[in-house]
Amino acid sequence: MNETEGLRQRRTNRPRIITDEVQGPAVKTSTYSGRVFRMTFMTLAIALLGPLIAALILLESPIEPQLLSFSEPPVMSGSLEVNIKLRQAKRLFEDQLVGPESIANIGDVLYTGTADGKIIKIEGNSLHMVATLGRPPCGSRENEPTCGRPLGIRVGPNGTLFVADAYLGLFEVNPVSGEVDVLVSTQNPVKGRPLSFVNDLDITQDGRKIYFTDSSSKWQRRDYAYLVMEGTDDGRLLEYDTLTKEVTVLLEGLRFPNGVQLSPSEDFVLVAESTMARIQRYYVSGLNKGGADLFVENLPGFPDNIRRSSSGGYWVAMSAVRPNPGFSMPDFLSDKPWIKKVIFKLFSQETVMKFIPRYSLVLELSDNGVCKRSFHDPNGVVVTYISEAHEHDGHLYLGSFRSPYLCRLDLNEL
């Protein structure tokens, strides 16, 4: 072997250097894979978005929202300062009372109406059924119209209970015998319009007049989310004369009229207009009889029932809040009716209501509508879905339109 051949045999294998010149096939493969990915992605997007777009075009929205306008909610400071005072409340009869919307008392005995259509007596640590207003079966959304749903409840001058049932009308109930008398039936239209959502009531000291709200002629209680989001202005404040048996319309064009409360001197009636976050005042006697004005507006929440406080003012329960600082979905959507339509095309009422914060709030207003103090439970830890604050013997009993319990707050400990 000569030297040249030896060098050839001992030559090491040099590493191959890949240059741009040999990249051609790889580039083509990458481009092809990218096209496949994009085509696959577009196909999936069309498959997913196609039905959604078709639904938005073809499905009818259950509501025809009205354009509303709100002022910026009041800042939660001063008498509205955020606190956790409602968390000092105690839950009573948990999982034994479902939706005790309103409370009345005769002495130390309490009465309430529940989601299963019953009027319940609360005496000490015991519950007793006084009466039912509708007929079974009960317990579901479908059965509500026939089962009945007692909402507002009051005690009359003769010791009987007066009850507003959302579906059935106004009733007088004997708390001892359980006898039930129909005063106003929803089977009978008033001024050509149905009573679709009878809500709250109050009665004069002599028992002659009953003032009550019909929250809507279109929507029933089970569709209250539609009523709120649509902003329907077909609610009314009415008067029932127990002597003549006549029903008179006092105010109309209201957006979700809710709680009702006579003034101590019975010269005016307060009515909560829930959708508009305000309370209206209608004069039933005196120089202003037949007139109406705003008692308070731009509340920090959407008012439900109104009841008197021992200080001469009024307790107002907020069914939902308008936090400031914070985000209020009803405020945000108020001037965007098209978004509301889309939302209810895609989601159920129950799904939409889950986006409403479980913030509980009760206000005490003075006799001229100024907020004196407020009780909060920011995340609904103890008290949720408040519908009413009823004061009795130094305690505030807190009703709820859906919680499975009643709450009691000791005012002396605050």
Tab-separated table of C-alpha atoms in Angstrom:
chain	number	residue	atom	x	y	z
A	1	MET	CA	0.000	0.000	0.000
A	2	ASN	CA	1.466	3.281	-0.983
A	3	GLU	CA	1.212	6.441	1.087
A	4	THR	CA	-1.569	7.932	-0.978
A	5	GLU	CA	-3.761	4.877	-0.565
A	6	GLY	CA	-3.097	4.850	3.175
A	7	LEU	CA	-4.197	8.414	3.573
A	8	ARG	CA	-7.372	7.683	1.661
A	9	GLN	CA	-8.210	4.801	3.946
A	10	ARG	CA	-7.501	6.796	7.123
A	11	ARG	CA	-9.634	9.795	6.100
A	12	THR	CA	-12.311	10.517	8.736
A	13	ASN	CA	-15.985	10.845	7.872
A	14	ARG	CA	-16.802	14.512	7.851
A	15	PRO	CA	-20.249	15.577	9.181
A	16	ARG	CA	-22.715	16.514	6.496
A	17	ILE	CA	-23.579	20.153	6.379
A	18	ILE	CA	-27.182	20.744	5.435
A	19	THR	CA	-27.589	23.875	3.445
A	20	ASP	CA	-30.550	25.746	1.987
A	21	GLU	CA	-29.988	23.915	-1.252
A	22	VAL	CA	-31.303	20.622	0.193
A	23	GLN	CA	-34.301	22.211	2.020
A	24	GLY	CA	-36.687	22.195	-0.887
A	25	PRO	CA	-38.669	19.031	-0.129
A	26	ALA	CA	-38.937	19.925	3.607
A	27	VAL	CA	-40.409	23.322	2.788
A	28	LYS	CA	-42.963	21.743	0.525
A	29	THR	CA	-43.943	19.235	3.255
A	30	SER	CA	-44.334	22.041	5.848
A	31	THR	CA	-46.473	24.108	3.503
A	32	TYR	CA	-48.666	21.118	2.778
A	33	SER	CA	-49.118	20.364	6.502
A	34	GLY	CA	-50.033	24.014	7.164
A	35	ARG	CA	-52.690	23.904	4.457
A	36	VAL	CA	-54.138	20.724	5.934
A	37	PHE	CA	-54.241	22.303	9.408
A	38	ARG	CA	-55.928	25.450	8.137
A	39	MET	CA	-58.501	23.475	6.193
A	40	THR	CA	-59.200	21.269	9.213
A	41	PHE	CA	-59.518	24.302	11.482
A	42	MET	CA	-61.881	26.091	9.072
A	43	THR	CA	-63.995	22.967	8.722
A	44	LEU	CA	-64.339	22.633	12.487
A	45	ALA	CA	-65.078	26.346	12.882
A	46	ILE	CA	-67.826	26.181	10.268
A	47	ALA	CA	-69.202	23.012	11.860
A	48	LEU	CA	-69.358	24.729	15.249
A	49	LEU	CA	-70.315	28.261	14.244
A	50	GLY	CA	-72.712	27.279	11.501
A	51	PRO	CA	-75.457	26.028	13.823
A	52	LEU	CA	-74.857	29.011	16.131
A	53	ILE	CA	-75.251	31.508	13.292
A	54	ALA	CA	-78.287	29.623	12.003
A	55	ALA	CA	-79.792	29.713	15.503
A	56	LEU	CA	-79.218	33.452	15.774
A	57	ILE	CA	-80.934	33.976	12.441
A	58	LEU	CA	-83.757	31.467	12.647
A	59	LEU	CA	-84.630	31.284	16.356
A	60	GLU	CA	-87.152	33.737	17.740
A	61	SER	CA	-86.213	35.602	20.893
A	62	PRO	CA	-88.828	35.148	23.639
A	63	ILE	CA	-88.535	38.849	24.530
A	64	GLU	CA	-88.814	42.191	22.752
A	65	PRO	CA	-86.574	44.341	24.956
A	66	GLN	CA	-87.329	48.010	25.418
A	67	LEU	CA	-84.607	50.641	25.455
A	68	LEU	CA	-84.045	51.767	29.043
A	69	SER	CA	-81.873	54.437	30.603
A	70	PHE	CA	-80.255	54.435	34.036
A	71	SER	CA	-78.164	56.937	35.909
A	72	GLU	CA	-74.872	55.735	37.308
A	73	PRO	CA	-75.631	53.761	40.486
A	74	PRO	CA	-74.926	55.552	43.769
A	75	VAL	CA	-71.481	54.958	45.203
A	76	MET	CA	-71.558	52.509	48.097
A	77	SER	CA	-70.256	54.861	50.766
A	78	GLY	CA	-71.692	56.609	53.805
A	79	SER	CA	-74.978	54.953	54.757
A	80	LEU	CA	-74.439	52.521	51.859
A	81	GLU	CA	-70.930	51.513	52.962
A	82	VAL	CA	-70.309	47.832	52.302
A	83	ASN	CA	-70.465	45.690	55.455
A	84	ILE	CA	-71.249	42.112	56.471
A	85	LYS	CA	-73.987	42.786	59.016
A	86	LEU	CA	-76.449	40.419	57.363
A	87	ARG	CA	-74.055	37.578	58.109
A	88	GLN	CA	-75.050	37.921	61.761
A	89	ALA	CA	-78.496	36.599	60.812
A	90	LYS	CA	-79.529	33.093	61.757
A	91	ARG	CA	-81.120	30.697	59.338
A	92	LEU	CA	-84.395	29.217	60.558
A	93	PHE	CA	-86.119	26.025	59.409
A	94	GLU	CA	-83.458	25.332	56.798
A	95	ASP	CA	-84.701	22.932	54.083
A	96	GLN	CA	-88.186	23.037	55.619
A	97	LEU	CA	-89.407	26.291	54.046
A	98	VAL	CA	-88.851	26.921	50.344
A	99	GLY	CA	-89.226	30.498	49.178
A	100	PRO	CA	-90.857	32.189	52.221
A	101	GLU	CA	-91.445	35.363	50.188
A	102	SER	CA	-93.302	37.525	52.714
A	103	ILE	CA	-93.892	37.490	56.466
A	104	ALA	CA	-96.685	38.733	58.718
A	105	ASN	CA	-97.210	38.293	62.430
A	106	ILE	CA	-100.138	38.043	64.816
A	107	GLY	CA	-98.515	38.517	68.200
A	108	ASP	CA	-95.436	36.325	68.210
A	109	VAL	CA	-96.830	33.891	65.661
A	110	LEU	CA	-95.457	34.358	62.151
A	111	TYR	CA	-97.123	33.519	58.849
A	112	THR	CA	-95.628	33.106	55.410
A	113	GLY	CA	-96.384	31.665	51.989
A	114	THR	CA	-94.095	29.122	50.310
A	115	ALA	CA	-93.186	27.929	46.826
A	116	ASP	CA	-95.389	24.847	47.159
A	117	GLY	CA	-98.548	26.957	47.425
A	118	LYS	CA	-98.984	26.749	51.207
A	119	ILE	CA	-99.732	29.288	53.917
A	120	ILE	CA	-97.557	28.320	56.872
A	121	LYS	CA	-97.839	29.247	60.564
A	122	ILE	CA	-94.557	29.518	62.452
A	123	GLU	CA	-95.067	29.131	66.187
A	124	GLY	CA	-91.950	28.716	68.275
A	125	ASN	CA	-89.947	25.923	66.713
A	126	SER	CA	-92.896	24.399	64.899
A	127	LEU	CA	-94.370	24.751	61.426
A	128	HIS	CA	-98.065	24.209	60.743
A	129	MET	CA	-99.890	24.380	57.445
A	130	VAL	CA	-102.843	26.754	57.593
A	131	ALA	CA	-104.189	26.473	54.052
A	132	THR	CA	-103.418	25.887	50.398
A	133	LEU	CA	-104.681	28.249	47.716
A	134	GLY	CA	-104.353	26.113	44.596
A	135	ARG	CA	-104.425	22.419	43.876
A	136	PRO	CA	-101.677	19.794	43.598
A	137	PRO	CA	-99.336	18.726	42.145
A	138	CYS	CA	-96.827	21.353	43.277
A	139	GLY	CA	-93.097	21.834	43.267
A	140	SER	CA	-92.259	22.488	39.633
A	141	ARG	CA	-92.289	25.383	37.200
A	142	GLU	CA	-94.973	23.694	35.117
A	143	ASN	CA	-97.290	23.267	38.123
A	144	GLU	CA	-97.001	26.801	39.530
A	145	PRO	CA	-100.052	28.263	37.754
A	146	THR	CA	-102.420	25.649	39.223
A	147	CYS	CA	-100.625	25.040	42.515
A	148	GLY	CA	-100.443	28.764	43.205
A	149	ARG	CA	-97.578	30.856	44.556
A	150	PRO	CA	-98.389	33.001	47.636
A	151	LEU	CA	-96.329	36.192	47.634
A	152	GLY	CA	-97.386	39.230	49.686
A	153	ILE	CA	-99.108	38.497	53.001
A	154	ARG	CA	-100.716	40.911	55.520
A	155	VAL	CA	-102.825	40.804	58.655
A	156	GLY	CA	-106.201	42.543	58.485
A	157	PRO	CA	-108.015	44.405	61.268
A	158	ASN	CA	-110.082	41.346	62.163
A	159	GLY	CA	-107.096	39.058	62.569
A	160	THR	CA	-107.445	37.344	59.203
A	161	LEU	CA	-104.672	37.009	56.624
A	162	PHE	CA	-104.793	38.710	53.258
A	163	VAL	CA	-102.665	37.009	50.626
A	164	ALA	CA	-101.608	37.919	47.094
A	165	ASP	CA	-101.090	34.802	44.987
A	166	ALA	CA	-99.108	35.371	41.799
A	167	TYR	CA	-101.367	33.154	39.683
A	168	LEU	CA	-104.683	32.973	41.490
A	169	GLY	CA	-105.428	36.466	42.865
A	170	LEU	CA	-106.264	37.979	46.260
A	171	PHE	CA	-107.452	35.841	49.162
A	172	GLU	CA	-108.606	36.201	52.751
A	173	VAL	CA	-107.515	33.307	54.952
A	174	ASN	CA	-108.724	32.474	58.443
A	175	PRO	CA	-105.553	31.531	60.353
A	176	VAL	CA	-107.492	29.404	62.841
A	177	SER	CA	-109.886	27.422	60.664
A	178	GLY	CA	-107.929	27.599	57.425
A	179	GLU	CA	-111.024	28.793	55.564
A	180	VAL	CA	-110.149	30.545	52.295
A	181	ASP	CA	-112.226	33.220	50.550
A	182	VAL	CA	-111.436	34.488	47.064
A	183	LEU	CA	-111.544	38.289	46.875
A	184	VAL	CA	-110.132	38.940	43.410
A	185	SER	CA	-109.742	36.118	40.899
A	186	THR	CA	-107.222	36.297	38.078
A	187	GLN	CA	-109.882	34.665	35.917
A	188	ASN	CA	-111.523	38.080	35.669
A	189	PRO	CA	-109.642	40.677	33.585
A	190	VAL	CA	-109.413	44.241	34.880
A	191	LYS	CA	-110.085	46.953	32.298
A	192	GLY	CA	-109.702	44.410	29.543
A	193	ARG	CA	-106.304	43.143	30.663
A	194	PRO	CA	-105.474	39.948	32.560
A	195	LEU	CA	-103.966	39.835	36.022
A	196	SER	CA	-100.950	37.697	35.113
A	197	PHE	CA	-98.602	38.369	38.024
A	198	VAL	CA	-100.300	39.486	41.260
A	199	ASN	CA	-97.470	40.363	43.601
A	200	ASP	CA	-97.785	42.329	46.850
A	201	LEU	CA	-100.531	44.083	48.820
A	202	ASP	CA	-101.357	46.282	51.789
A	203	ILE	CA	-104.659	46.920	53.538
A	204	THR	CA	-106.056	49.977	55.300
A	205	GLN	CA	-106.548	49.934	59.051
A	206	ASP	CA	-110.332	49.764	58.681
A	207	GLY	CA	-110.043	46.878	56.201
A	208	ARG	CA	-111.994	48.733	53.508
A	209	LYS	CA	-109.308	49.111	50.817
A	210	ILE	CA	-106.618	46.738	49.586
A	211	TYR	CA	-103.857	48.100	47.404
A	212	PHE	CA	-102.025	45.555	45.293
A	213	THR	CA	-99.692	45.220	42.338
A	214	ASP	CA	-100.019	43.260	39.127
A	215	SER	CA	-96.429	43.122	37.908
A	216	SER	CA	-97.338	42.351	34.298
A	217	SER	CA	-100.244	41.550	32.025
A	218	LYS	CA	-97.904	39.600	29.744
A	219	TRP	CA	-95.468	37.675	31.927
A	220	GLN	CA	-96.183	35.309	34.801
A	221	ARG	CA	-94.103	34.971	37.952
A	222	ARG	CA	-92.201	31.969	36.598
A	223	ASP	CA	-90.974	34.205	33.754
A	224	TYR	CA	-89.847	37.103	35.937
A	225	ALA	CA	-86.404	37.131	34.268
A	226	TYR	CA	-88.078	37.848	30.927
A	227	LEU	CA	-90.073	40.624	32.567
A	228	VAL	CA	-86.936	42.243	34.006
A	229	MET	CA	-84.833	41.952	30.871
A	230	GLU	CA	-87.580	42.993	28.483
A	231	GLY	CA	-88.373	46.076	30.552
A	232	THR	CA	-92.078	45.566	29.935
A	233	ASP	CA	-94.129	48.578	31.041
A	234	ASP	CA	-97.495	46.883	31.482
A	235	GLY	CA	-97.534	46.672	35.279
A	236	ARG	CA	-100.248	48.280	37.422
A	237	LEU	CA	-101.095	49.443	40.926
A	238	LEU	CA	-104.699	48.578	41.760
A	239	GLU	CA	-107.241	49.119	44.519
A	240	TYR	CA	-109.812	46.603	45.703
A	241	ASP	CA	-112.793	47.874	47.667
A	242	THR	CA	-113.901	45.129	50.069
A	243	LEU	CA	-117.344	46.726	50.396
A	244	THR	CA	-118.265	47.306	46.746
A	245	LYS	CA	-116.084	44.417	45.437
A	246	GLU	CA	-114.770	46.712	42.717
A	247	VAL	CA	-111.209	46.816	41.381
A	248	THR	CA	-109.824	50.174	40.258
A	249	VAL	CA	-106.606	50.860	38.341
A	250	LEU	CA	-104.615	53.605	40.101
A	251	LEU	CA	-101.335	53.571	38.178
A	252	GLU	CA	-100.353	51.850	34.950
A	253	GLY	CA	-97.377	51.814	32.615
A	254	LEU	CA	-95.126	50.562	35.428
A	255	ARG	CA	-92.084	48.365	34.844
A	256	PHE	CA	-92.339	45.419	37.229
A	257	PRO	CA	-94.310	47.028	40.091
A	258	ASN	CA	-93.541	44.940	43.132
A	259	GLY	CA	-93.738	45.755	46.854
A	260	VAL	CA	-96.596	47.870	48.256
A	261	GLN	CA	-96.724	49.860	51.509
A	262	LEU	CA	-99.205	52.381	52.896
A	263	SER	CA	-97.839	55.367	54.793
A	264	PRO	CA	-98.594	55.473	58.561
A	265	SER	CA	-101.270	58.122	57.977
A	266	GLU	CA	-102.562	56.245	54.912
A	267	ASP	CA	-102.399	59.291	52.675
A	268	PHE	CA	-100.160	57.618	50.100
A	269	VAL	CA	-99.031	54.215	48.869
A	270	LEU	CA	-95.454	53.359	48.024
A	271	VAL	CA	-94.877	50.952	45.147
A	272	ALA	CA	-91.491	49.508	44.222
A	273	GLU	CA	-90.818	49.678	40.490
A	274	SER	CA	-88.200	46.954	40.396
A	275	THR	CA	-86.917	47.184	36.830
A	276	MET	CA	-86.259	50.925	37.181
A	277	ALA	CA	-84.537	50.721	40.606
A	278	ARG	CA	-86.957	53.223	42.146
A	279	ILE	CA	-90.015	53.614	44.376
A	280	GLN	CA	-93.068	55.567	43.276
A	281	ARG	CA	-95.591	57.254	45.545
A	282	TYR	CA	-99.311	57.409	44.780
A	283	TYR	CA	-101.568	59.668	46.869
A	284	VAL	CA	-104.822	58.030	47.960
A	285	SER	CA	-106.153	60.904	50.103
A	286	GLY	CA	-105.608	64.581	50.850
A	287	LEU	CA	-104.979	67.471	48.478
A	288	ASN	CA	-102.763	65.383	46.217
A	289	LYS	CA	-105.221	62.508	45.891
A	290	GLY	CA	-104.861	60.799	42.521
A	291	GLY	CA	-101.392	62.258	41.942
A	292	ALA	CA	-98.089	60.436	41.847
A	293	ASP	CA	-94.401	61.273	42.178
A	294	LEU	CA	-91.062	59.609	42.825
A	295	PHE	CA	-90.405	58.756	46.457
A	296	VAL	CA	-86.804	57.694	45.724
A	297	GLU	CA	-84.920	56.877	42.525
A	298	ASN	CA	-81.571	55.450	41.448
A	299	LEU	CA	-81.443	52.936	44.271
A	300	PRO	CA	-78.324	50.749	44.705
A	301	GLY	CA	-80.377	47.720	43.723
A	302	PHE	CA	-83.713	46.528	42.386
A	303	PRO	CA	-86.340	46.858	45.143
A	304	ASP	CA	-88.688	44.067	46.104
A	305	ASN	CA	-91.029	44.351	49.105
A	306	ILE	CA	-91.346	47.452	51.287
A	307	ARG	CA	-92.307	47.283	54.958
A	308	ARG	CA	-92.459	49.819	57.797
A	309	SER	CA	-89.632	50.191	60.270
A	310	SER	CA	-90.079	50.982	63.965
A	311	SER	CA	-88.266	54.293	63.444
A	312	GLY	CA	-91.072	55.592	61.221
A	313	GLY	CA	-89.308	54.810	57.967
A	314	TYR	CA	-89.302	51.825	55.641
A	315	TRP	CA	-87.339	48.627	55.128
A	316	VAL	CA	-86.610	47.875	51.483
A	317	ALA	CA	-85.255	44.510	50.371
A	318	MET	CA	-83.123	44.447	47.229
A	319	SER	CA	-83.649	41.438	44.983
A	320	ALA	CA	-80.360	42.242	43.206
A	321	VAL	CA	-77.752	44.975	43.529
A	322	ARG	CA	-76.164	47.598	41.278
A	323	PRO	CA	-72.650	47.691	42.753
A	324	ASN	CA	-70.618	50.869	42.407
A	325	PRO	CA	-67.740	50.343	42.180
A	326	GLY	CA	-68.467	47.145	40.312
A	327	PHE	CA	-70.345	45.755	37.331
A	328	SER	CA	-74.132	45.568	36.983
A	329	MET	CA	-75.315	43.395	34.108
A	330	PRO	CA	-78.850	44.892	34.018
A	331	ASP	CA	-77.383	48.406	33.845
A	332	PHE	CA	-74.912	47.420	31.127
A	333	LEU	CA	-77.610	45.793	29.001
A	334	SER	CA	-80.284	48.450	29.586
A	335	ASP	CA	-79.534	50.373	26.369
A	336	LYS	CA	-78.523	47.303	24.333
A	337	PRO	CA	-81.789	45.508	23.538
A	338	TRP	CA	-80.265	43.549	20.650
A	339	ILE	CA	-77.793	41.863	23.020
A	340	LYS	CA	-80.656	40.888	25.314
A	341	LYS	CA	-82.448	39.258	22.396
A	342	VAL	CA	-79.350	37.259	21.467
A	343	ILE	CA	-78.780	36.170	25.073
A	344	PHE	CA	-82.280	34.752	25.442
A	345	LYS	CA	-82.080	33.040	22.071
A	346	LEU	CA	-79.129	31.037	23.357
A	347	PHE	CA	-79.666	30.662	27.105
A	348	SER	CA	-82.485	29.790	29.486
A	349	GLN	CA	-83.743	32.115	32.207
A	350	GLU	CA	-82.073	30.014	34.895
A	351	THR	CA	-78.720	30.187	33.110
A	352	VAL	CA	-78.912	33.952	32.703
A	353	MET	CA	-79.863	34.509	36.338
A	354	LYS	CA	-76.721	32.660	37.443
A	355	PHE	CA	-74.739	35.648	36.210
A	356	ILE	CA	-76.502	37.925	38.720
A	357	PRO	CA	-74.270	38.213	41.823
A	358	ARG	CA	-75.655	36.717	45.044
A	359	TYR	CA	-75.203	40.017	46.850
A	360	SER	CA	-77.801	40.574	49.577
A	361	LEU	CA	-78.811	44.075	50.625
A	362	VAL	CA	-81.455	45.653	52.860
A	363	LEU	CA	-81.973	49.410	53.204
A	364	GLU	CA	-83.743	51.410	55.863
A	365	LEU	CA	-85.197	54.573	54.364
A	366	SER	CA	-86.446	57.570	56.300
A	367	ASP	CA	-90.036	58.778	55.922
A	368	ASN	CA	-88.874	61.045	53.082
A	369	GLY	CA	-86.851	58.434	51.203
A	370	VAL	CA	-83.317	59.119	52.467
A	371	CYS	CA	-81.191	56.052	53.184
A	372	LYS	CA	-80.452	55.869	56.916
A	373	ARG	CA	-78.492	52.616	57.026
A	374	SER	CA	-77.891	49.436	55.081
A	375	PHE	CA	-77.135	45.811	55.867
A	376	HIS	CA	-75.058	43.733	53.438
A	377	ASP	CA	-73.945	40.182	52.725
A	378	PRO	CA	-71.688	40.736	49.688
A	379	ASN	CA	-71.482	37.108	48.549
A	380	GLY	CA	-74.714	35.779	49.992
A	381	VAL	CA	-72.826	33.684	52.544
A	382	VAL	CA	-75.742	33.537	55.003
A	383	VAL	CA	-78.622	35.492	53.457
A	384	THR	CA	-79.541	35.041	49.789
A	385	TYR	CA	-82.248	36.185	47.373
A	386	ILE	CA	-83.927	38.584	49.814
A	387	SER	CA	-87.514	39.530	49.030
A	388	GLU	CA	-88.629	41.222	52.264
A	389	ALA	CA	-87.456	42.582	55.606
A	390	HIS	CA	-90.212	42.345	58.236
A	391	GLU	CA	-89.524	43.905	61.642
A	392	HIS	CA	-90.960	42.377	64.794
A	393	ASP	CA	-89.885	42.536	68.439
A	394	GLY	CA	-86.410	43.890	67.800
A	395	HIS	CA	-85.678	41.428	65.012
A	396	LEU	CA	-85.669	41.634	61.254
A	397	TYR	CA	-87.160	38.579	59.565
A	398	LEU	CA	-85.785	38.194	56.074
A	399	GLY	CA	-87.955	36.527	53.463
A	400	SER	CA	-86.673	35.034	50.222
A	401	PHE	CA	-88.237	34.288	46.854
A	402	ARG	CA	-86.215	31.063	46.438
A	403	SER	CA	-83.981	30.195	49.419
A	404	PRO	CA	-85.023	27.125	51.470
A	405	TYR	CA	-85.070	28.943	54.809
A	406	LEU	CA	-86.091	32.067	56.701
A	407	CYS	CA	-83.501	34.359	58.320
A	408	ARG	CA	-83.706	36.343	61.555
A	409	LEU	CA	-81.445	39.291	62.359
A	410	ASP	CA	-81.205	40.726	65.880
A	411	LEU	CA	-81.266	44.505	65.424
A	412	ASN	CA	-80.039	45.090	68.967
A	413	GLU	CA	-76.711	43.440	68.152
A	414	LEU	CA	-75.904	45.679	65.196
